[in-house]
Amino acid sequence: MKRLKLPVNIILGICIEVAYALAIILTAFLICLMFYFKR
Amino acid sequence: MILKPQLKDAKIIGYYLGKVILGLAFTMLLPALLAVAKAEIGPALDFFTSFEISLILGLLLTWACFVEVELNWMQGMIVVSLSWLVAMALGAIPLYLSGHWKSFLDACFDSMSGFATTGLTLAQDLDHLSFAHNLWRHLIMFIGGQGIVIIAISFFVKGFSGAFKMYVGEARDEKILPNVLQTSRFIWLVSITYLVLGTLALGAAGISGGMRPFNAFFHGACVFMAAFDTGGFAPQSQNILYYHSMIFEIITVAIMVLGAINFKLHYHIWMGNRKEIIRNIEMVTLFITIGATFLITAAGLAQANVYPGAVALFRKGFYQLISGHTGTGFQTIYAAQFNLEWSHLALTGVISAMALGGAVCSTTGAIKMLRVGIIFKALAEDIKRIILPEKAIVVQKFHHIKTMFLDDKQVRAALFITLAYIALYGLGTLVGVYYGYPFLNSLFESTSAAANVGLSCGITQAGMPAALKVTYIFQMWAGRLEFMSVFTLIGFFIAVVKGK
């Protein structure tokens, strides 16, 4: 728990998790574009 | 031979149940205080009345059943399963007193839906519900998402051994830190950190969309609690469609995905083990299954030509899909649109996503990614055994915090829970079909209830048969607790009747 208190690790951890969520959003948007251009 | 439970068992169960009820009682003070601050007299009385009833019941149980004995496994499981039923009944009192629910059963339905982080609702005239009641609806999602007994463990339960049995009974078989008390507190640390960040982001989005600051941050906090705990309630009857904001939708998608991540994974990433996010079997499986189920949904929507533009397909098609996959249940379309506009293929994509769910030890329901990943690994191992020469030694590994060898015990456990969920999805579907609803709609609503999602294609309304309401309540309860504590409770009652 001691290392956890380091705010840098927490902030970077949050950034990585948000980046994962954004990667899913971006992939989904690319699938949407694929269906749009296939029409 | 089944042993008949003793009076001592009932006392221990009663004592710990009393502790959980006390924890729940004190959470009712939050909406009561908001009601006082906003001069909502009626709602304040509803919450003080409910607080008093819960407090008296909790004190009575802890006084009458006072013991200084730690729980055994059976007692721990029964405390958990009973806690959720008692929480449903007590949590329904302020809802019923508000007059926005037609019957106490309807209030119980919403209460269980909230605690189990489902999001199906039978509320009437939701747009005119008080601030306090709205806060309570979202707060019970926040409490239920972390786990009702987590509150009791954090503040009221002293012994670590008994606390651990209650923790496991609440479908959290993964201990994050060696001590279960530290584990509970870490779960709260993650949730509160994201609560602050998420409320600020959603509040800012609300203000930029023209909402008044208090309303924007109140809605932000409520929507955050429902999104991170993959619940699905929203302060307005139109759900997320009310905000008409793409930024709001993208923020909620990000929060839903964060809520679907394993708390143990949060811990390791926050500890600096950041590569885990691309190596972990759950995260990889989640990415693949979201992509696969969205391809099915998008193909179905494209086939029916429902949303001609890419942005519309993203905001309507993907939003319902990710909401279903993470077990949240937020909607940016009306329930009737699922029936009137969406093709059967698109609905099948969403049903598959709902049935799969998020990560274990997260706030989501359903089969969950670790089990799906393990089953696929086992399938791959069997295929390799057939393809490779007979003498070849086939070993399958997977990475979940550490690299592990796949063994039969893990595969059996994953398959058992998966089968139990499929049976639970089937139960609600059968009852729905019995009452005359179409098969696909019944399957959709049943999966939504049992997987604790909350998307609705229109079956869930105050006018539906009472037996269907009770079935959905059972599905939400059993689905949230992942069966073991429910089976233990059933076994306990059988032992009371048939035991020697």
Coordinates of C-alpha atoms in Angstrom, one line a residue:
Chain A
M1 CA 0.0 0.0 0.0
K2 CA 3.0 2.3 0.5
R3 CA 3.9 2.5 -3.1
L4 CA 0.2 3.0 -4.0
K5 CA 0.3 6.3 -2.2
L6 CA 2.6 7.7 -4.8
P7 CA 0.3 9.9 -6.8
V8 CA 2.4 9.5 -10.0
N9 CA 1.7 5.8 -10.2
I10 CA -2.0 6.4 -9.6
I11 CA -2.2 9.2 -12.2
L12 CA -0.3 7.1 -14.8
G13 CA -2.5 4.1 -13.9
I14 CA -5.6 6.1 -14.5
C15 CA -4.2 7.4 -17.8
I16 CA -3.5 3.9 -19.0
E17 CA -7.0 2.7 -18.1
V18 CA -8.6 5.7 -19.9
A19 CA -6.4 5.0 -22.9
Y20 CA -7.7 1.4 -23.0
A21 CA -11.2 2.7 -23.0
L22 CA -10.4 5.2 -25.7
A23 CA -8.8 2.4 -27.8
I24 CA -12.1 0.5 -27.6
I25 CA -14.0 3.7 -28.6
L26 CA -11.7 4.3 -31.6
T27 CA -11.9 0.7 -32.8
A28 CA -15.7 0.9 -32.7
F29 CA -15.7 4.2 -34.6
L30 CA -13.4 2.6 -37.3
I31 CA -15.9 -0.3 -37.6
C32 CA -18.7 2.3 -38.0
L33 CA -16.6 4.0 -40.8
M34 CA -16.0 0.7 -42.4
F35 CA -19.7 0.0 -42.6
Y36 CA -20.3 3.6 -43.9
F37 CA -17.8 3.3 -46.7
K38 CA -18.9 -0.2 -47.7
R39 CA -22.4 1.1 -48.5
Chain B
M1 CA -26.8 -37.3 5.8
I2 CA -27.7 -33.6 6.0
L3 CA -27.2 -32.0 9.4
K4 CA -30.0 -29.9 10.8
P5 CA -28.8 -26.3 11.4
Q6 CA -28.6 -25.4 15.1
L7 CA -30.0 -22.4 16.9
K8 CA -26.3 -21.2 17.2
D9 CA -26.1 -21.0 13.4
A10 CA -29.2 -18.8 13.3
K11 CA -27.8 -16.5 16.0
I12 CA -24.5 -16.1 14.2
I13 CA -26.3 -15.4 10.9
G14 CA -28.6 -12.9 12.6
Y15 CA -25.7 -11.1 14.3
Y16 CA -23.8 -10.5 11.1
L17 CA -27.0 -9.7 9.2
G18 CA -27.7 -7.0 11.8
K19 CA -24.2 -5.5 11.2
V20 CA -24.9 -5.3 7.4
I21 CA -28.3 -3.7 8.1
L22 CA -26.7 -1.1 10.4
G23 CA -24.3 -0.2 7.6
L24 CA -27.2 0.2 5.2
A25 CA -29.2 2.3 7.7
F26 CA -26.4 4.9 7.9
T27 CA -26.2 5.3 4.1
M28 CA -29.9 6.4 4.2
L29 CA -28.8 9.5 6.0
L30 CA -27.1 10.8 2.9
P31 CA -30.3 11.3 0.9
A32 CA -32.0 12.4 4.1
L33 CA -29.5 15.2 4.5
L34 CA -29.8 16.2 0.8
A35 CA -33.6 16.4 1.2
V36 CA -33.2 18.7 4.2
A37 CA -30.7 20.9 2.3
K38 CA -33.0 21.1 -0.7
A39 CA -36.1 21.7 1.6
E40 CA -37.8 18.5 0.4
I41 CA -39.9 17.9 3.5
G42 CA -41.8 14.8 2.3
P43 CA -38.7 13.0 1.0
A44 CA -36.8 13.9 4.2
L45 CA -39.5 12.1 6.2
D46 CA -39.4 9.1 3.9
F47 CA -35.7 8.7 4.5
F48 CA -35.7 9.4 8.2
T49 CA -38.6 6.8 8.6
S50 CA -36.6 4.2 6.6
F51 CA -33.5 5.0 8.5
E52 CA -35.3 4.4 11.8
I53 CA -36.8 1.1 10.7
S54 CA -33.4 -0.1 9.4
L55 CA -31.6 1.1 12.5
I56 CA -34.1 -0.6 14.9
L57 CA -34.0 -3.8 13.0
G58 CA -30.2 -3.8 12.8
L59 CA -29.8 -3.0 16.6
L60 CA -32.4 -5.6 17.5
L61 CA -30.6 -8.3 15.5
T62 CA -27.1 -7.5 16.8
W63 CA -28.5 -7.3 20.4
A64 CA -30.7 -10.4 20.3
C65 CA -28.2 -12.5 18.4
F66 CA -25.0 -11.2 20.0
V67 CA -22.1 -13.7 19.6
E68 CA -18.3 -13.5 19.6
V69 CA -17.8 -16.3 17.1
E70 CA -16.4 -16.0 13.6
L71 CA -18.5 -17.1 10.6
N72 CA -17.9 -20.4 9.0
W73 CA -18.3 -20.8 5.2
M74 CA -22.0 -21.8 5.2
Q75 CA -23.0 -19.0 7.6
G76 CA -21.0 -16.4 5.6
M77 CA -22.7 -17.4 2.4
I78 CA -26.1 -17.3 4.0
V79 CA -25.5 -13.9 5.6
V80 CA -24.6 -12.5 2.1
S81 CA -27.6 -14.0 0.3
L82 CA -30.0 -12.8 3.1
S83 CA -28.3 -9.4 3.2
W84 CA -29.2 -8.7 -0.4
L85 CA -32.9 -9.7 0.2
V86 CA -33.2 -7.6 3.4
A87 CA -31.4 -4.7 1.6
M88 CA -33.9 -5.0 -1.2
A89 CA -36.9 -4.7 1.2
L90 CA -35.4 -1.9 3.3
G91 CA -34.1 0.0 0.3
A92 CA -37.6 -0.2 -1.2
I93 CA -39.3 1.6 1.7
P94 CA -38.2 5.2 0.8
L95 CA -39.0 4.5 -2.8
Y96 CA -42.5 3.2 -2.0
L97 CA -43.2 6.1 0.3
S98 CA -42.4 8.6 -2.5
G99 CA -45.5 7.5 -4.3
H100 CA -43.6 7.0 -7.6
W101 CA -44.0 3.3 -7.5
K102 CA -47.4 1.6 -8.0
S103 CA -46.9 -1.1 -5.4
F104 CA -44.3 -2.3 -2.8
L105 CA -43.4 -5.1 -5.2
D106 CA -42.5 -2.5 -7.9
A107 CA -40.4 -0.6 -5.3
C108 CA -38.7 -3.9 -4.4
F109 CA -38.0 -4.5 -8.1
D110 CA -36.3 -1.2 -8.5
S111 CA -34.5 -1.6 -5.2
M112 CA -33.1 -5.0 -6.2
S113 CA -32.4 -3.6 -9.7
G114 CA -30.3 -0.8 -8.0
F115 CA -28.4 -3.0 -5.5
A116 CA -27.7 -5.6 -8.2
T117 CA -26.6 -2.8 -10.6
T118 CA -29.1 -3.8 -13.2
G119 CA -31.0 -0.7 -14.1
L120 CA -34.4 -2.0 -15.1
T121 CA -37.0 0.3 -13.6
L122 CA -40.8 0.4 -12.9
A123 CA -40.8 4.0 -11.6
Q124 CA -43.6 6.3 -12.6
D125 CA -43.1 9.9 -13.6
L126 CA -39.4 9.7 -13.0
D127 CA -38.8 13.2 -14.3
H128 CA -40.5 14.6 -11.2
L129 CA -38.8 12.5 -8.6
S130 CA -37.1 14.4 -5.8
F131 CA -33.4 15.0 -5.6
A132 CA -33.2 12.8 -2.5
H133 CA -34.9 9.8 -4.0
N134 CA -32.9 10.2 -7.2
L135 CA -29.7 10.2 -5.1
W136 CA -30.9 7.1 -3.3
R137 CA -31.6 5.2 -6.6
H138 CA -28.0 5.9 -7.7
L139 CA -26.4 5.5 -4.3
I140 CA -27.8 1.9 -4.0
M141 CA -26.1 1.2 -7.3
F142 CA -22.8 2.5 -5.9
I143 CA -23.3 0.4 -2.7
G144 CA -24.4 -2.7 -4.6
G145 CA -21.6 -2.3 -7.1
Q146 CA -18.9 -2.4 -4.5
G147 CA -20.9 -5.0 -2.6
I148 CA -23.4 -4.4 0.3
V149 CA -21.2 -6.4 2.7
I150 CA -18.1 -4.5 1.7
I151 CA -19.6 -1.6 3.8
A152 CA -20.1 -3.8 6.8
I153 CA -16.6 -5.2 6.4
S154 CA -15.1 -1.7 6.0
F155 CA -16.7 -0.3 9.1
F156 CA -18.5 -2.9 11.3
V157 CA -16.9 -6.3 11.1
K158 CA -13.8 -6.9 13.2
G159 CA -12.7 -10.5 12.5
F160 CA -10.8 -11.0 9.2
S161 CA -11.8 -14.6 8.8
G162 CA -15.5 -14.0 8.9
A163 CA -15.2 -10.9 6.8
F164 CA -13.4 -12.9 4.1
K165 CA -16.2 -15.5 3.9
M166 CA -18.7 -12.7 3.4
Y167 CA -16.5 -11.1 0.8
V168 CA -16.2 -14.3 -1.2
G169 CA -20.0 -14.9 -0.9
E170 CA -20.6 -11.6 -2.7
A171 CA -19.1 -13.1 -6.0
R172 CA -15.6 -11.7 -5.3
D173 CA -13.3 -14.7 -5.3
E174 CA -10.2 -12.6 -5.9
K175 CA -8.5 -11.0 -2.9
I176 CA -6.5 -7.9 -4.0
L177 CA -4.5 -7.4 -0.8
P178 CA -3.5 -10.0 1.8
N179 CA -6.0 -8.6 4.3
V180 CA -9.7 -8.4 3.3
L181 CA -10.2 -5.1 5.2
Q182 CA -7.4 -3.5 3.1
T183 CA -9.0 -5.1 0.0
S184 CA -12.4 -3.5 0.8
R185 CA -10.7 -0.1 1.4
F186 CA -8.8 -0.3 -1.8
I187 CA -12.1 -1.0 -3.7
W188 CA -13.4 2.2 -2.1
L189 CA -10.2 4.1 -3.0
V190 CA -10.6 3.3 -6.7
S191 CA -14.3 4.1 -6.7
I192 CA -14.0 7.4 -4.8
T193 CA -11.1 8.5 -7.0
Y194 CA -13.1 7.9 -10.1
L195 CA -16.2 9.3 -8.5
V196 CA -14.5 12.7 -8.2
L197 CA -12.9 12.6 -11.7
G198 CA -16.1 11.3 -13.4
T199 CA -18.4 13.8 -11.6
L200 CA -16.2 16.7 -12.6
A201 CA -16.0 15.5 -16.3
L202 CA -19.7 14.8 -16.6
G203 CA -20.6 18.0 -14.7
A204 CA -18.4 20.1 -17.0
A205 CA -20.1 18.4 -20.0
G206 CA -23.5 19.2 -18.5
I207 CA -22.6 22.9 -18.0
S208 CA -21.3 23.1 -21.5
G209 CA -24.6 21.7 -22.7
G210 CA -26.5 24.5 -20.9
M211 CA -27.4 22.9 -17.5
R212 CA -27.3 24.9 -14.3
P213 CA -24.1 24.1 -12.2
F214 CA -25.9 22.3 -9.3
N215 CA -28.0 20.2 -11.7
A216 CA -25.0 19.5 -13.9
F217 CA -22.9 18.2 -11.0
F218 CA -25.9 16.4 -9.4
H219 CA -26.6 14.6 -12.7
G220 CA -22.9 14.1 -13.1
A221 CA -22.6 12.3 -9.8
C222 CA -25.7 10.2 -10.3
V223 CA -24.7 9.2 -13.9
F224 CA -21.2 8.5 -12.8
M225 CA -22.4 6.1 -10.0
A226 CA -24.7 4.3 -12.4
A227 CA -21.9 4.1 -15.1
F228 CA -18.9 3.1 -13.0
D229 CA -21.0 0.6 -11.1
T230 CA -22.4 -0.6 -14.5
G231 CA -25.9 0.1 -13.1
G232 CA -27.9 2.0 -15.7
F233 CA -30.3 4.2 -13.8
A234 CA -30.3 7.8 -14.8
P235 CA -32.1 10.8 -13.2
Q236 CA -34.4 11.3 -16.2
S237 CA -36.8 8.9 -17.9
Q238 CA -35.1 9.3 -21.3
N239 CA -31.9 8.0 -19.7
I240 CA -28.8 9.2 -21.5
L241 CA -30.8 10.3 -24.5
Y242 CA -31.9 13.3 -22.3
Y243 CA -28.5 15.0 -22.6
H244 CA -28.3 14.9 -26.4
S245 CA -24.5 15.3 -26.2
M246 CA -21.8 13.2 -27.9
I247 CA -19.2 14.3 -25.4
F248 CA -21.5 13.1 -22.5
E249 CA -21.9 9.8 -24.3
I250 CA -18.1 9.3 -24.9
I251 CA -17.4 10.1 -21.2
T252 CA -20.0 7.6 -20.1
V253 CA -18.6 4.9 -22.5
A254 CA -15.1 5.5 -20.9
I255 CA -16.6 5.2 -17.4
M256 CA -18.5 2.1 -18.3
V257 CA -15.4 0.4 -19.6
L258 CA -13.5 1.5 -16.4
G259 CA -16.2 -0.1 -14.3
A260 CA -15.9 -3.3 -16.2
I261 CA -12.2 -3.7 -15.2
N262 CA -11.2 -6.1 -12.4
F263 CA -10.4 -4.3 -9.1
K264 CA -7.3 -6.5 -8.8
L265 CA -6.2 -5.2 -12.2
H266 CA -6.8 -1.6 -11.1
Y267 CA -4.5 -2.3 -8.1
H268 CA -1.7 -3.8 -10.2
I269 CA -1.9 -1.0 -12.8
W270 CA -2.0 1.7 -10.1
M271 CA 1.0 -0.1 -8.5
G272 CA 3.0 0.5 -11.7
N273 CA 2.5 -2.8 -13.5
R274 CA 1.0 -1.0 -16.5
K275 CA 1.8 -3.6 -19.1
E276 CA -0.8 -5.8 -17.5
I277 CA -3.5 -4.0 -19.4
I278 CA -2.4 -5.5 -22.7
R279 CA -1.3 -8.8 -21.3
N280 CA -4.2 -9.7 -19.0
I281 CA -6.5 -12.4 -20.5
E282 CA -9.6 -10.5 -19.3
M283 CA -8.6 -7.2 -21.0
V284 CA -7.7 -9.0 -24.3
T285 CA -10.9 -11.1 -24.2
L286 CA -13.0 -7.9 -23.5
F287 CA -11.4 -6.1 -26.5
I288 CA -12.0 -9.1 -28.8
T289 CA -15.6 -9.8 -27.7
I290 CA -16.6 -6.1 -27.9
G291 CA -15.2 -6.0 -31.4
A292 CA -16.9 -9.3 -32.4
T293 CA -20.3 -8.5 -30.9
F294 CA -20.3 -5.0 -32.4
L295 CA -19.5 -6.4 -35.8
I296 CA -22.7 -8.6 -35.5
T297 CA -24.8 -5.6 -34.3
A298 CA -23.4 -3.2 -36.9
A299 CA -24.0 -5.8 -39.7
G300 CA -27.6 -6.2 -38.5
L301 CA -28.2 -2.4 -38.3
A302 CA -26.5 -1.9 -41.8
Q303 CA -28.7 -4.7 -43.2
A304 CA -31.8 -2.9 -42.0
N305 CA -30.4 0.5 -43.0
V306 CA -31.3 1.9 -39.6
Y307 CA -28.5 4.4 -39.1
P308 CA -27.1 5.7 -42.5
G309 CA -24.2 7.7 -41.1
A310 CA -21.1 6.5 -39.3
V311 CA -21.6 8.9 -36.4
A312 CA -25.3 7.8 -35.9
L313 CA -24.2 4.1 -36.0
F314 CA -21.6 4.9 -33.4
R315 CA -23.9 6.9 -31.1
K316 CA -26.9 4.6 -31.3
G317 CA -25.5 1.2 -32.3
F318 CA -22.2 1.1 -30.4
Y319 CA -23.6 2.9 -27.4
Q320 CA -26.3 0.3 -26.7
L321 CA -23.7 -2.5 -27.4
I322 CA -21.0 -1.3 -25.0
S323 CA -23.7 -0.5 -22.5
G324 CA -24.9 -4.1 -22.8
H325 CA -21.5 -5.6 -22.8
T326 CA -20.3 -3.8 -19.7
G327 CA -23.6 -4.6 -18.0
T328 CA -24.6 -1.0 -17.6
G329 CA -27.9 -0.6 -19.4
F330 CA -27.7 3.1 -20.4
Q331 CA -29.8 3.8 -23.5
T332 CA -29.7 6.5 -26.1
I333 CA -32.7 5.1 -27.9
Y334 CA -36.2 4.4 -26.7
A335 CA -37.1 0.8 -25.7
A336 CA -39.6 0.5 -28.6
Q337 CA -36.9 1.2 -31.1
F338 CA -35.3 -2.1 -30.4
N339 CA -38.5 -3.8 -31.6
L340 CA -39.5 -1.4 -34.3
E341 CA -36.2 -0.5 -35.9
W342 CA -33.5 -3.0 -35.0
S343 CA -33.2 -6.2 -37.0
H344 CA -33.1 -9.6 -35.2
L345 CA -29.4 -9.9 -36.1
A346 CA -28.6 -6.6 -34.4
L347 CA -30.6 -7.7 -31.3
T348 CA -28.7 -11.0 -31.3
G349 CA -25.4 -9.0 -31.2
V350 CA -26.6 -7.1 -28.2
I351 CA -27.9 -10.2 -26.4
S352 CA -24.6 -11.9 -26.9
A353 CA -22.7 -8.9 -25.5
M354 CA -25.0 -8.8 -22.5
A355 CA -24.6 -12.5 -21.8
L356 CA -20.8 -12.2 -21.7
G357 CA -20.3 -9.2 -19.4
G358 CA -17.1 -7.6 -18.0
A359 CA -14.3 -8.7 -15.8
V360 CA -14.5 -10.8 -12.6
C361 CA -14.1 -8.9 -9.4
S362 CA -15.6 -5.8 -11.1
T363 CA -19.0 -4.3 -10.7
T364 CA -20.4 -6.1 -13.8
G365 CA -22.6 -9.2 -13.9
A366 CA -22.9 -12.1 -16.4
I367 CA -20.5 -14.9 -17.4
K368 CA -17.5 -12.6 -17.3
M369 CA -14.3 -12.3 -19.3
L370 CA -12.0 -14.6 -17.3
R371 CA -14.3 -17.5 -17.7
V372 CA -14.8 -16.8 -21.4
G373 CA -11.1 -16.5 -21.9
I374 CA -10.5 -19.8 -20.0
I375 CA -13.1 -21.7 -22.0
F376 CA -11.6 -20.5 -25.3
K377 CA -8.1 -21.5 -24.1
A378 CA -9.4 -24.9 -23.1
L379 CA -11.0 -25.3 -26.5
A380 CA -7.8 -24.3 -28.2
E381 CA -5.9 -26.8 -26.1
D382 CA -8.3 -29.6 -27.2
I383 CA -8.0 -28.6 -30.9
K384 CA -4.2 -28.7 -30.6
R385 CA -4.4 -32.2 -29.0
I386 CA -6.3 -33.4 -32.1
I387 CA -4.0 -31.7 -34.6
L388 CA -0.6 -32.4 -33.1
P389 CA 1.0 -35.9 -33.0
E390 CA -0.3 -38.1 -30.2
K391 CA 3.0 -38.0 -28.3
A392 CA 3.1 -34.2 -28.3
I393 CA 2.7 -32.7 -24.8
V394 CA 0.2 -29.8 -25.1
V395 CA 0.4 -27.2 -22.4
Q396 CA -1.9 -24.1 -22.3
K397 CA -1.0 -21.0 -20.4
F398 CA -2.8 -17.7 -19.7
H399 CA -1.9 -14.5 -18.1
H400 CA -4.0 -13.0 -15.3
I401 CA -1.7 -10.9 -13.1
K402 CA 0.8 -13.7 -13.4
T403 CA 1.3 -16.4 -16.1
M404 CA -0.6 -19.6 -15.1
F405 CA -1.0 -23.1 -16.5
L406 CA -4.5 -23.9 -17.5
D407 CA -5.8 -26.8 -15.4
D408 CA -9.0 -28.9 -15.5
K409 CA -10.3 -27.5 -12.2
Q410 CA -10.3 -23.9 -13.6
V411 CA -12.0 -25.1 -16.8
R412 CA -14.7 -27.0 -14.8
A413 CA -15.4 -24.0 -12.5
A414 CA -15.7 -21.7 -15.6
L415 CA -18.0 -24.1 -17.4
F416 CA -20.2 -24.6 -14.3
I417 CA -20.8 -20.9 -13.8
T418 CA -21.3 -20.4 -17.6
L419 CA -23.9 -23.2 -17.6
A420 CA -25.6 -21.8 -14.5
Y421 CA -25.9 -18.4 -16.3
I422 CA -27.3 -19.9 -19.4
A423 CA -29.9 -21.8 -17.3
L424 CA -30.8 -18.5 -15.6
Y425 CA -31.1 -16.7 -19.0
G426 CA -33.4 -19.5 -20.1
L427 CA -35.6 -19.4 -17.0
G428 CA -36.6 -15.7 -17.5
T429 CA -37.1 -16.4 -21.3
L430 CA -39.5 -19.3 -20.6
V431 CA -41.5 -17.2 -18.1
G432 CA -41.6 -14.4 -20.6
V433 CA -42.8 -16.6 -23.5
Y434 CA -45.4 -18.2 -21.1
Y435 CA -46.9 -14.8 -20.6
G436 CA -47.1 -14.3 -24.4
Y437 CA -44.1 -12.1 -25.2
P438 CA -42.1 -12.9 -28.4
F439 CA -39.2 -15.3 -27.9
L440 CA -36.4 -12.8 -28.9
N441 CA -37.9 -10.0 -26.7
S442 CA -38.2 -12.5 -23.8
L443 CA -34.6 -13.6 -24.3
F444 CA -33.4 -10.0 -24.5
E445 CA -35.2 -8.9 -21.3
S446 CA -34.3 -12.1 -19.4
T447 CA -30.6 -11.8 -20.3
S448 CA -30.7 -8.1 -19.4
A449 CA -32.1 -9.0 -15.9
A450 CA -29.9 -12.0 -15.2
A451 CA -26.7 -10.4 -16.4
N452 CA -27.5 -7.3 -14.4
V453 CA -27.5 -5.1 -17.5
G454 CA -30.7 -3.1 -17.6
L455 CA -31.3 -2.6 -21.3
S456 CA -35.0 -3.0 -22.0
C457 CA -36.9 -3.7 -25.2
G458 CA -40.2 -2.7 -23.5
I459 CA -41.3 -5.8 -21.5
T460 CA -40.3 -4.2 -18.2
Q461 CA -43.1 -1.9 -17.2
A462 CA -45.4 -1.6 -14.2
G463 CA -48.2 -3.5 -16.0
M464 CA -46.2 -6.7 -16.6
P465 CA -47.4 -9.8 -14.7
A466 CA -46.3 -10.0 -11.0
A467 CA -44.8 -13.5 -11.6
L468 CA -42.5 -12.0 -14.2
K469 CA -41.4 -9.2 -11.9
V470 CA -40.6 -11.8 -9.2
T471 CA -38.7 -13.9 -11.8
Y472 CA -36.6 -10.9 -12.8
I473 CA -36.0 -10.0 -9.1
F474 CA -34.7 -13.6 -8.6
Q475 CA -32.6 -13.4 -11.7
M476 CA -31.0 -10.1 -10.7
W477 CA -30.3 -11.5 -7.2
A478 CA -28.9 -14.8 -8.3
G479 CA -27.0 -13.3 -11.2
R480 CA -25.3 -10.7 -9.0
L481 CA -24.2 -13.2 -6.4
E482 CA -23.0 -15.7 -8.9
F483 CA -25.1 -18.6 -7.5
M484 CA -22.9 -20.1 -4.8
S485 CA -24.4 -18.1 -1.8
V486 CA -27.9 -18.6 -3.4
F487 CA -27.4 -22.4 -3.6
T488 CA -26.1 -22.4 0.0
L489 CA -29.3 -20.6 1.2
I490 CA -31.5 -23.1 -0.7
G491 CA -29.4 -25.9 0.9
F492 CA -29.8 -24.3 4.3
F493 CA -33.6 -24.4 4.0
I494 CA -33.5 -28.0 2.8
A495 CA -31.3 -28.8 5.8
V496 CA -33.8 -27.1 8.2
V497 CA -36.7 -29.3 6.8
K498 CA -34.9 -32.6 6.0
G499 CA -31.8 -32.5 8.3
K500 CA -31.1 -34.8 11.2

